XYZ file of C-alpha atoms in Angstrom:
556
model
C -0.070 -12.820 173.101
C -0.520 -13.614 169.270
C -0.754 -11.083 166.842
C -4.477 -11.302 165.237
C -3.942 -10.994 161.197
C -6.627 -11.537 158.658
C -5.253 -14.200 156.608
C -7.129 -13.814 153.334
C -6.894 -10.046 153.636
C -2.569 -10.649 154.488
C -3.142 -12.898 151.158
C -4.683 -10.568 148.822
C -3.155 -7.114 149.972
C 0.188 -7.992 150.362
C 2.910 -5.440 150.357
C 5.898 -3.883 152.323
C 3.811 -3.592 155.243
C 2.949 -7.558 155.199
C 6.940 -8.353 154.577
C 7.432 -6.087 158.234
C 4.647 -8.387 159.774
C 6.085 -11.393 158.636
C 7.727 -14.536 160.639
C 10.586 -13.977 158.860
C 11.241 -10.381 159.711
C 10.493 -11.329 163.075
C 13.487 -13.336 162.857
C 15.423 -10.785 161.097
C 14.646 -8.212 163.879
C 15.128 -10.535 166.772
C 18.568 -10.868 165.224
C 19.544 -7.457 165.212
C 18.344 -7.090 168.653
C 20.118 -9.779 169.942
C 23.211 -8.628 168.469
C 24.146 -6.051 170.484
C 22.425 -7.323 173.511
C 25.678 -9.303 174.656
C 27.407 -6.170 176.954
C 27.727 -8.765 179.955
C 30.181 -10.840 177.779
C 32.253 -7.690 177.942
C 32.495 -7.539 181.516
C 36.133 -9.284 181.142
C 37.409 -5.926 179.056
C 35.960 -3.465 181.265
C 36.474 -5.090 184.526
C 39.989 -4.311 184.957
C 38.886 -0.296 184.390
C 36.296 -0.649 187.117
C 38.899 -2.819 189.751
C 41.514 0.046 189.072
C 39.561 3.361 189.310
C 37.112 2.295 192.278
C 40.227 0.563 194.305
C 38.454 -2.819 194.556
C 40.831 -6.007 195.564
C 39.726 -9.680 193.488
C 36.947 -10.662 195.865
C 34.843 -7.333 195.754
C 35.461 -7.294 191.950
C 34.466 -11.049 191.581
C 30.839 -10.161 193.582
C 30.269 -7.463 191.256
C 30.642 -10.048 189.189
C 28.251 -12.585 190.539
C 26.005 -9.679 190.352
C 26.020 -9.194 186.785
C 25.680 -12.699 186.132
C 22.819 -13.103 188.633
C 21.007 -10.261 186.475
C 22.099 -12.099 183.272
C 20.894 -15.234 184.218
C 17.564 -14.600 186.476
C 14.818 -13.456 184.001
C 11.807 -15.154 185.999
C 10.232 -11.898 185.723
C 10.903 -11.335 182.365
C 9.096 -14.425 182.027
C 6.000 -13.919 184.056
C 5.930 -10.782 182.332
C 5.604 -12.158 179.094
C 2.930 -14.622 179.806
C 0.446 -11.591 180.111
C 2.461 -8.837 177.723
C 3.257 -8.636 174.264
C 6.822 -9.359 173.618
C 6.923 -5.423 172.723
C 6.463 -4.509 176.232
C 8.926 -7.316 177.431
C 11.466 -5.529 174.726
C 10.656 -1.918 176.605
C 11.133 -3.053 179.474
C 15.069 -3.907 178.960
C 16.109 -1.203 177.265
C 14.971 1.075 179.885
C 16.726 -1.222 182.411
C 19.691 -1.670 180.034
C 20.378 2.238 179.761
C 19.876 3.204 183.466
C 22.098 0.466 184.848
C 24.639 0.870 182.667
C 24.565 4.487 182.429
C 25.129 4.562 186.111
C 28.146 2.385 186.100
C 30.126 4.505 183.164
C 29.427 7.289 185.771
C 30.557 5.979 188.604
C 33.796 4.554 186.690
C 34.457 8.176 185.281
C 34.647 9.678 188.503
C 31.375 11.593 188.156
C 31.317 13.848 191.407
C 27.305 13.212 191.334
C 28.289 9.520 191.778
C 30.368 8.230 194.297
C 28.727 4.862 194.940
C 29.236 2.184 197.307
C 29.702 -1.542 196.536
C 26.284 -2.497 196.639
C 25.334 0.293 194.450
C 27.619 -0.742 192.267
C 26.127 -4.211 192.554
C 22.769 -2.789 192.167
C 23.034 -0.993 188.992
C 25.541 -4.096 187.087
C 22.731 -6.578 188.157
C 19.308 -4.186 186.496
C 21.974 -3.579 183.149
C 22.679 -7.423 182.862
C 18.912 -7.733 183.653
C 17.839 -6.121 180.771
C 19.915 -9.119 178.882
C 17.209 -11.585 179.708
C 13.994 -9.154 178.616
C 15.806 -9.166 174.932
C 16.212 -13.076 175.479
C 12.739 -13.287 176.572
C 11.207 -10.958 173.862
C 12.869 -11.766 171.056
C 14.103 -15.527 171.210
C 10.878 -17.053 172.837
C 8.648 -15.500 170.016
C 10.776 -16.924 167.496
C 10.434 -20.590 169.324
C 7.147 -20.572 169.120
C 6.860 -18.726 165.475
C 8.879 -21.863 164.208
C 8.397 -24.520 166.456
C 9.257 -27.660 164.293
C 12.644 -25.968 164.213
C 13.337 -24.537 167.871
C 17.027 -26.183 168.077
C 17.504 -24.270 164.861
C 16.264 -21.136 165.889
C 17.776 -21.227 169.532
C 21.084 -22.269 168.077
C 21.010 -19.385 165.136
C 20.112 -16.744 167.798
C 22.107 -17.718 170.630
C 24.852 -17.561 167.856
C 24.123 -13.707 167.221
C 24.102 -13.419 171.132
C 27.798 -15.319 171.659
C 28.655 -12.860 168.564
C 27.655 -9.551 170.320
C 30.803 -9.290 172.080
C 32.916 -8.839 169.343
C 30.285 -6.880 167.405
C 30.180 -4.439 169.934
C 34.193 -3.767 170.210
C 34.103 -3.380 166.830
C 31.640 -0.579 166.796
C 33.025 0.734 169.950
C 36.458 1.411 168.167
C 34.450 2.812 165.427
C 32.897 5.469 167.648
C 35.373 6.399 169.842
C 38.828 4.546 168.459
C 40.496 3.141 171.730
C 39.622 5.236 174.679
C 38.384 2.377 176.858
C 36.194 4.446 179.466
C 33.578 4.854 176.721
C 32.602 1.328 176.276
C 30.260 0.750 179.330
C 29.228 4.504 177.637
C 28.389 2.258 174.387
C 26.625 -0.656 175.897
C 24.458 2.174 178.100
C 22.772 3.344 174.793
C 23.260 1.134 171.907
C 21.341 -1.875 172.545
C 18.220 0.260 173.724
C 18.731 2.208 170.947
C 18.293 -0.908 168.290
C 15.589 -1.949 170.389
C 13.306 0.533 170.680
C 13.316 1.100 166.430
C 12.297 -2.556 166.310
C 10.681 -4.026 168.895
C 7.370 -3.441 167.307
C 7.963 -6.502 164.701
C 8.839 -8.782 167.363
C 5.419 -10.854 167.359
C 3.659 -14.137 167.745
C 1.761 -15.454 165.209
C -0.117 -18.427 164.624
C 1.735 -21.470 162.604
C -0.809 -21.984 159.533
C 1.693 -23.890 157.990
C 5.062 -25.154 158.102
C 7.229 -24.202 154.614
C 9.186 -27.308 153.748
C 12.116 -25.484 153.150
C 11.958 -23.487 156.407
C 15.391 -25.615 157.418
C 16.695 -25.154 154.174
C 16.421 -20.901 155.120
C 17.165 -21.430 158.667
C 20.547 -22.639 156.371
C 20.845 -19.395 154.432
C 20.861 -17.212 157.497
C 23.208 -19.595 159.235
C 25.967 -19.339 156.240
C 25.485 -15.589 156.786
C 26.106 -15.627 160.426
C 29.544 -17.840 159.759
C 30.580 -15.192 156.528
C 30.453 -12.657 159.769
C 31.826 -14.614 162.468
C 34.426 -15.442 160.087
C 35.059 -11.677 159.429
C 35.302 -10.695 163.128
C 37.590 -13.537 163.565
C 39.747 -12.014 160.966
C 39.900 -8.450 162.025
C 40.459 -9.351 165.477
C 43.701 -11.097 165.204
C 44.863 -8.099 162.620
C 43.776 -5.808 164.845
C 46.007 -7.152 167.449
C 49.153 -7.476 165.075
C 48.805 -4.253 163.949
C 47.948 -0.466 165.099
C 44.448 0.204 163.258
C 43.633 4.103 163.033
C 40.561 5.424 163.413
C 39.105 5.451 159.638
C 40.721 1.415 159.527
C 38.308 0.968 162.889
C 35.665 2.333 160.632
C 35.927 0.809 157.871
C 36.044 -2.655 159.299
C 32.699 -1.655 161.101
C 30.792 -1.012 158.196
C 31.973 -4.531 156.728
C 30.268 -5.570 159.716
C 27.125 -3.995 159.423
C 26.748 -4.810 156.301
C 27.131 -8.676 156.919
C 24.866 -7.833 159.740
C 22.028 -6.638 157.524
C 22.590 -9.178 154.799
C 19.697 -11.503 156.441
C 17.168 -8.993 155.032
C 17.634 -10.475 151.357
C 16.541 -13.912 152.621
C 14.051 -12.242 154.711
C 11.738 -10.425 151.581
C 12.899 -12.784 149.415
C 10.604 -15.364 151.443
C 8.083 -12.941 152.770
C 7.436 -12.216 148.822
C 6.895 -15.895 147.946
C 4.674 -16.944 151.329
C 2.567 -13.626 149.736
C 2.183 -15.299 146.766
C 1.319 -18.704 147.692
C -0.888 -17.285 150.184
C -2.644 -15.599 147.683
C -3.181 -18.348 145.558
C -4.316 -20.747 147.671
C -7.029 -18.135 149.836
C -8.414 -17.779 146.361
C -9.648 -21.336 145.949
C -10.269 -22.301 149.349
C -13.181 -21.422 151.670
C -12.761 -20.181 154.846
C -14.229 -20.611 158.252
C -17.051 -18.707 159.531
C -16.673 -16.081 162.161
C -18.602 -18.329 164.556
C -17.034 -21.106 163.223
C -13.733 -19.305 163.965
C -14.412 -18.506 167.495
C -15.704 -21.744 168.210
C -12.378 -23.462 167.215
C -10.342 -20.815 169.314
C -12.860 -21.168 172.527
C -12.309 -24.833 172.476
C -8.797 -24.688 172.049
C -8.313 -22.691 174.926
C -10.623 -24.566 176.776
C -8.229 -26.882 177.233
C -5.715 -24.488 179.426
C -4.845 -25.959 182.622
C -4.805 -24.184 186.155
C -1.231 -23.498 187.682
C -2.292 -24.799 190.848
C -4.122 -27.935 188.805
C -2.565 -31.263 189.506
C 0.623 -30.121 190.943
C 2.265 -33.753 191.649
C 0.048 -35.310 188.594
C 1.873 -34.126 185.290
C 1.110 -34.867 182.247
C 3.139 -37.028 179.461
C 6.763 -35.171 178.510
C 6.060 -33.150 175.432
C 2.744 -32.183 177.136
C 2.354 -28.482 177.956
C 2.878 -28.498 182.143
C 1.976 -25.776 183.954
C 4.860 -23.928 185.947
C 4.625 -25.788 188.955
C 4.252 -28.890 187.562
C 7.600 -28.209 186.061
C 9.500 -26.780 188.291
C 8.804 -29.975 191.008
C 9.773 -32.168 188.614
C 12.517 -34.535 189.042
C 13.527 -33.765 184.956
C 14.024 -29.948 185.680
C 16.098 -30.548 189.370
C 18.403 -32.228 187.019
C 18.722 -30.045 184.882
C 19.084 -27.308 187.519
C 21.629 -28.872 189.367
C 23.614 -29.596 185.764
C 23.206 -26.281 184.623
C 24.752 -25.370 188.430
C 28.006 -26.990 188.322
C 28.565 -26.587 184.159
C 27.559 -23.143 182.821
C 28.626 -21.893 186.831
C 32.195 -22.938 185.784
C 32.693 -22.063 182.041
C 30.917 -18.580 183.204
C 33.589 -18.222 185.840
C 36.439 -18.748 183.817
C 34.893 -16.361 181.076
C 34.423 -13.769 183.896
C 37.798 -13.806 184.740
C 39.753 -13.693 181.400
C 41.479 -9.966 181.971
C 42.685 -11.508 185.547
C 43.965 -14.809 184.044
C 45.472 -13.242 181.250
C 47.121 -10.483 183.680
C 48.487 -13.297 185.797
C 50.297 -14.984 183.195
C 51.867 -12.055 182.025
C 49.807 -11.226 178.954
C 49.389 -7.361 177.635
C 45.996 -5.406 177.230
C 45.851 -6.102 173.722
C 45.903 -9.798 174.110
C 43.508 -9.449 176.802
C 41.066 -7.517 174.407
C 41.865 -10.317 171.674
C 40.952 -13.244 174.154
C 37.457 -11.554 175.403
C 36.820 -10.981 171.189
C 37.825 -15.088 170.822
C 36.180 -16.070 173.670
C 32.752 -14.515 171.957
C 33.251 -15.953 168.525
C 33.647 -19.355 170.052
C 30.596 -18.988 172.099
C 28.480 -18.068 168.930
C 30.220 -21.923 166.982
C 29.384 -23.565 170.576
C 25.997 -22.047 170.097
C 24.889 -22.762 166.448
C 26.700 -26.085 165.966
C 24.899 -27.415 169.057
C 21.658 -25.725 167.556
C 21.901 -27.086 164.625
C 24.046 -30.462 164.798
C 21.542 -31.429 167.997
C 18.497 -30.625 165.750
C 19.802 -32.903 163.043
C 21.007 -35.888 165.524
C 17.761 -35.640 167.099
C 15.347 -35.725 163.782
C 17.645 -38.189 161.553
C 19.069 -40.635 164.151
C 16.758 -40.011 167.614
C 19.861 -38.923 169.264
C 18.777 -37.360 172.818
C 19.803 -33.585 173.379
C 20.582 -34.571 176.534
C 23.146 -36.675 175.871
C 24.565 -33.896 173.351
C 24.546 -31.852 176.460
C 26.551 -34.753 178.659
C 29.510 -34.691 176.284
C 29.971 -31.033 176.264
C 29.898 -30.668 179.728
C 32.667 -33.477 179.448
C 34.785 -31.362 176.944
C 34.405 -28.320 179.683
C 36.218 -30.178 181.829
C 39.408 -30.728 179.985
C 39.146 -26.477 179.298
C 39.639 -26.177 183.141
C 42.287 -28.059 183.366
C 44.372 -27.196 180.679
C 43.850 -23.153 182.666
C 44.809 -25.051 186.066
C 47.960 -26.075 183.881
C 49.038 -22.500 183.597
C 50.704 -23.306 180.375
C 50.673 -19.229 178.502
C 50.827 -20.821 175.068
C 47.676 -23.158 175.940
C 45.751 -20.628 177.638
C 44.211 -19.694 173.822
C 43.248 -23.252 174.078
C 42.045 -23.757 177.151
C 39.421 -20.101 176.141
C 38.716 -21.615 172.825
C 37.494 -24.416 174.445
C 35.532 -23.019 177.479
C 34.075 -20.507 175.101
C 32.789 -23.513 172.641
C 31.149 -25.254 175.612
C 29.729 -21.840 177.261
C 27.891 -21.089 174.004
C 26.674 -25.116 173.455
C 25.203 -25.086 176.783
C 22.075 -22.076 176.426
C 20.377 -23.849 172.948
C 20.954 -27.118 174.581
C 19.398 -26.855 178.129
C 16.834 -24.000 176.315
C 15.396 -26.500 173.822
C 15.461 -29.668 176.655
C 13.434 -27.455 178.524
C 10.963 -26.684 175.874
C 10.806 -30.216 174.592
C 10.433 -32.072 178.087
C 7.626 -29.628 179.402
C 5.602 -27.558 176.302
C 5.663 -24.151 175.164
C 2.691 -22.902 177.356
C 5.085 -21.142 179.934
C 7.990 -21.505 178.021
C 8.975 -18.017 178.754
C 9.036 -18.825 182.546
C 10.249 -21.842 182.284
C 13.727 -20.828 179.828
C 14.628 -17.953 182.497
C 13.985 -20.623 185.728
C 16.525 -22.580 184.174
C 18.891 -19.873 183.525
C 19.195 -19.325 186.919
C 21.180 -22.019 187.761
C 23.802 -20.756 186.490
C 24.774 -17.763 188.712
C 24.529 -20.205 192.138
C 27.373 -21.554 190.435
C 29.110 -19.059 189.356
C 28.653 -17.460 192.865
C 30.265 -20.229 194.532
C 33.418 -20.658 191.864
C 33.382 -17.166 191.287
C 33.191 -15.418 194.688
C 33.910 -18.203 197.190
C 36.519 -20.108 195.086
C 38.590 -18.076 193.011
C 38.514 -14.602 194.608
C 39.196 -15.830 197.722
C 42.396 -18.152 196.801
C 43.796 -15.197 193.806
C 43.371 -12.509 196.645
C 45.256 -15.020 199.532
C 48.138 -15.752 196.829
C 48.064 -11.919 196.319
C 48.414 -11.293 199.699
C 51.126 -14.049 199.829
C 53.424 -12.746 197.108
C 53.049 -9.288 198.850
C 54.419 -10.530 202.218
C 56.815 -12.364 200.406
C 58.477 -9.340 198.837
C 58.217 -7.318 202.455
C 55.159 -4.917 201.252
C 52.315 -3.770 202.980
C 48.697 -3.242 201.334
C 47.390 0.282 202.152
C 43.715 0.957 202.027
C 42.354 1.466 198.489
C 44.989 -0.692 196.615
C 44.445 -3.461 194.628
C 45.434 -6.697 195.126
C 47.276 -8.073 191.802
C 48.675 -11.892 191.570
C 51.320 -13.012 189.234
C 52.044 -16.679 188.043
C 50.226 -19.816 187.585
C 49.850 -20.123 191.249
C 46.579 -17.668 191.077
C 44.242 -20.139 189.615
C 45.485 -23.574 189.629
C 43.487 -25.028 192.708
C 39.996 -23.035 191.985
C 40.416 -24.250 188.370
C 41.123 -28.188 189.797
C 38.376 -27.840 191.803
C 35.924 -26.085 188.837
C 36.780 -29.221 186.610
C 36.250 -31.858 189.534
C 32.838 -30.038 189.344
C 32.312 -30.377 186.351
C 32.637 -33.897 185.612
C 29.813 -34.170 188.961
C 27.817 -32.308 186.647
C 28.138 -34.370 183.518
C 27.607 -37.486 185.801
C 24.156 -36.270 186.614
C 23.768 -34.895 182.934
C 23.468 -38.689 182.043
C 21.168 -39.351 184.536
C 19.043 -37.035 182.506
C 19.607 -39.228 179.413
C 18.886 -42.471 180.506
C 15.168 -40.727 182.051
C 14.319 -39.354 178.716
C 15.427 -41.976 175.691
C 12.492 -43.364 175.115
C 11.027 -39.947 174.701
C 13.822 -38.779 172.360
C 12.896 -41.775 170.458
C 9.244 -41.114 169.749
C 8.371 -37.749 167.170
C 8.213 -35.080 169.789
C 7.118 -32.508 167.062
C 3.993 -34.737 165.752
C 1.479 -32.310 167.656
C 2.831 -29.582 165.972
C 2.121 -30.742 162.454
C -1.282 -31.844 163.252
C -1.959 -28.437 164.821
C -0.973 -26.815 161.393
């Protein structure tokens, strides 16, 4: 859906109302949204809470798990939804499913007598919360794509960042509100997000490109030094915060820093809005415009040329071209990318999903725990905007292929695994640092291959098709792999010292021994994944060498 403004009339009444309807507060919204959208990141801090309370052993806690990264991961019908819905409704959507999944959990946690669920409730309600994470994706980061689409490695990178930076954004605010009582976390991530949501999903809009500002990178910039001035921040007071005892007013204090660096966009945001007003106006004043017929005519014909799904299913067009969704999803390019998105984001996500029960194993305390999952985000949101932006830049200046860009950070992942296989405690901030970098790279890389190789049409499906890959894998490490060799070392360390596991205990393994095969195995996986990465590559260089955004300036 695109929002239908009168130009001329946007030109020559400009006010506060036009700087709310704007691209750029479209950005500026989408960025708030997305920043508190990340509560499946924080699955590693709350996980240990849920294993304890509801007496689950490794293997039932690594399902629920798979669960919340299926619902992470699988936004088809986000997708679909927003091919016929304003990205409002998309928005609506998740934070009504963020709330009641997640509001169910911190029940069933607390020991709610009205909820006493059974594992696949459990499942049930973690996989419609994480859900709601790909409506917010969908809404928000899909309408900025195609509000800026000269610049989608950009904008995918910047927002992604805010995404990878939710994590931390979120414990920071959750310390504010209720210091360091841990069972009121899932509590936080229940209402906050929806709550942001709902106050702004109403300037989350499409709207057609008239024409591309030449310093659009050059702002794209500005909000990016922002986002670094914060990530910096939360960087800061993480590490102090695990040195040293904050009280409550410290907790709050630090917050408000936050929020503050978290509003600071809006400066850039009306700063811009104001001049576009201007220029507008001064150029609607000299020109002519088209016709009402005139105008209708042009939009008829345009969308005259729209393509049937069903249309040509083996016969796609040129890459670049807009497919349709089957089209796409039969193609050779996106079973690549599928099965590379499969054995790379599957692993980094596993290790990432496990941090509390690595950290545990090798003998860390809570607070380091809390201080790795806080890391592990920050590095996600570098991974995410200096593959954004440093891909956007290879690819313009030097015809560098994103795929390849892709290739090498899926070779980088593997050397994360390994160094966790080593088992090494004073590498293990390495080893997250690492993993966390390549986790974040991964989502602007494969999103922006994906909109490059096959249009912006159904981008919307197409983005949350490929983000599916990536729970198959983590099902397999996740579940299959690692659950099922931590809970038989468990189980071997407990026969060892001559005890016997009674019903409703936890299984809990100490020493290196917990991980080291799965994580072997993960990085063997891996490098099969960068191997077919490359394959990828050599398909699609003499694509990556042509100007894939031509079309986009003769459309403006």
């Amino acid at each position: 859906m695109t929002a239908d403004f009168s130009l001329r009339n946007w030109g020559k009444n400009f006010g506060p109302n036009n700087i709310l309807n704007g691209r750029w507060f479209t950005v500026f919204a989408s960025i708030l949204i997305l920043s508190v959208s990340g509560g499946t990141y924080l699955f590693g801090l709350y996980s240990q809470h849920v294993k304890s309370s509801l007496g689950y052993d490794q293997t039932t806690l690594n399902l629920l798990s798979f669960f919340k990264d299926v619902g992470a991961n699988v936004g088809i019908i986000a997708g679909l939804i927003n091919e016929v819905c304003p990205p409002w409704v998309v928005l609506l959507i998740g934070s009504v499913m963020n709330f009641s999944g997640y509001i169910y959990l911190w029940l069933a946690v607390n020991g709610d007598e009205l909820v006493k669920p059974q594992v696949w409730q459990m499942c049930l309600c973690l996989m419609i919360g994480a859900n709601s994470q790909t409506f917010t994706n969908t809404g928000a980061l899909v309408t900025c794509v195609k509000n800026f689409p000269e610049s989608r490695g950009i904008v995918i990178g910047l927002l992604k960042g805010f995404v990878g930076l939710s994590g931390a954004i979120i414990t920071q605010l959750f310390h504010a509100f209720y210091g360091n009582d841990g069972k009121y976390l899932v509590l936080l991530i229940a209402w906050l997000p929806p709550f942001v949501c709902c106050i702004l999903l109403k300037y989350v809009r499409v709207m057609k490109v008239i024409n591309r500002q030449e310093n659009e990178v050059k702002i794209f910039y500005q909000l990016l030094y922002i986002s670094l001035g914060l990530a910096g921040f939360l960087l800061m007071i993480t590490i102090l915060q695990n040195r040293i005892a904050f009280s409550l007013v410290e907790y709050r204090l630090s917050s408000c820093i936050v929020l503050l660096l978290l509003f600071a966009p809006i400066i850039i945001v009306t700063r811009e809005e104001l001049k576009l007003g201007k220029s507008r106006k001064q150029i609607l004043d000299e020109s002519v415009p088209l016709k009402g017929t005139e105008q209708v005519k042009l939009l008829s014909r345009n969308q005259a040329k729209g393509v049937s799904w069903f249309k040509n299913v083996f016969k796609p067009p040129e890459r670049g071209e807009d497919y349709t969704i089957l089209q796409a999803l039969l193609s050779v390019d996106m079973l690549i990318l599928f099965i590379t998105t499969i054995f790379g984001a599957g692993g980094t996500l596993t290790a990432i999903d496990n941090i509390g029960q690595i950290g545990k194993a090798l003998g860390y305390p809570n607070t380091s725990i809390a201080t790795f999952t806080s890391l592990v985000s920050i590095w996600g949101y570098l991974g995410r905007v200096v593959s954004g932006f440093a891909s956007e830049i290879f690819l313009t200046k030097y015809k560098v292929p994103r795929p390849l860009m892709l290739t090498l950070v899926l070779l980088l992942s593997c050397f994360g695994h390994i160094l966790i296989a080593m088992g090494v405690p004073s590498v293990l901030e390495v080893a997250l640092a690492i993993l966390g970098f390549c986790f974040g790279a991964m989502a602007p890389l494969i999103f922006s291959i994906i909109s490059e190789l096959f249009g912006l049409k159904h981008y919307a499906t197409l983005l949350n098709f490929g983000g599916a890959a990536s729970p198959i894998g983590a099902y397999v490490f996740n579940v299959r792999l690692v659950g099922h060799f931590y809970d038989k070392e468990a189980l071997k360390q407990m026969a060892t010292l001559g005890l016997l596991r009674k019903p409703g205990d936890h299984l809990t393994c100490i020493g290196t021994d917990c991980y080291r095969l799965s994580f072997l195995i993960i990085a063997a996986a891996s490098f099969v994944g960068c191997i077919v990465s490359y394959i990828l590559v050599l398909r699609t260089r003499k694509f990556y060498r042509g100007d894939i955004y031509k079309k986009f300036r003769e459309q403006a």
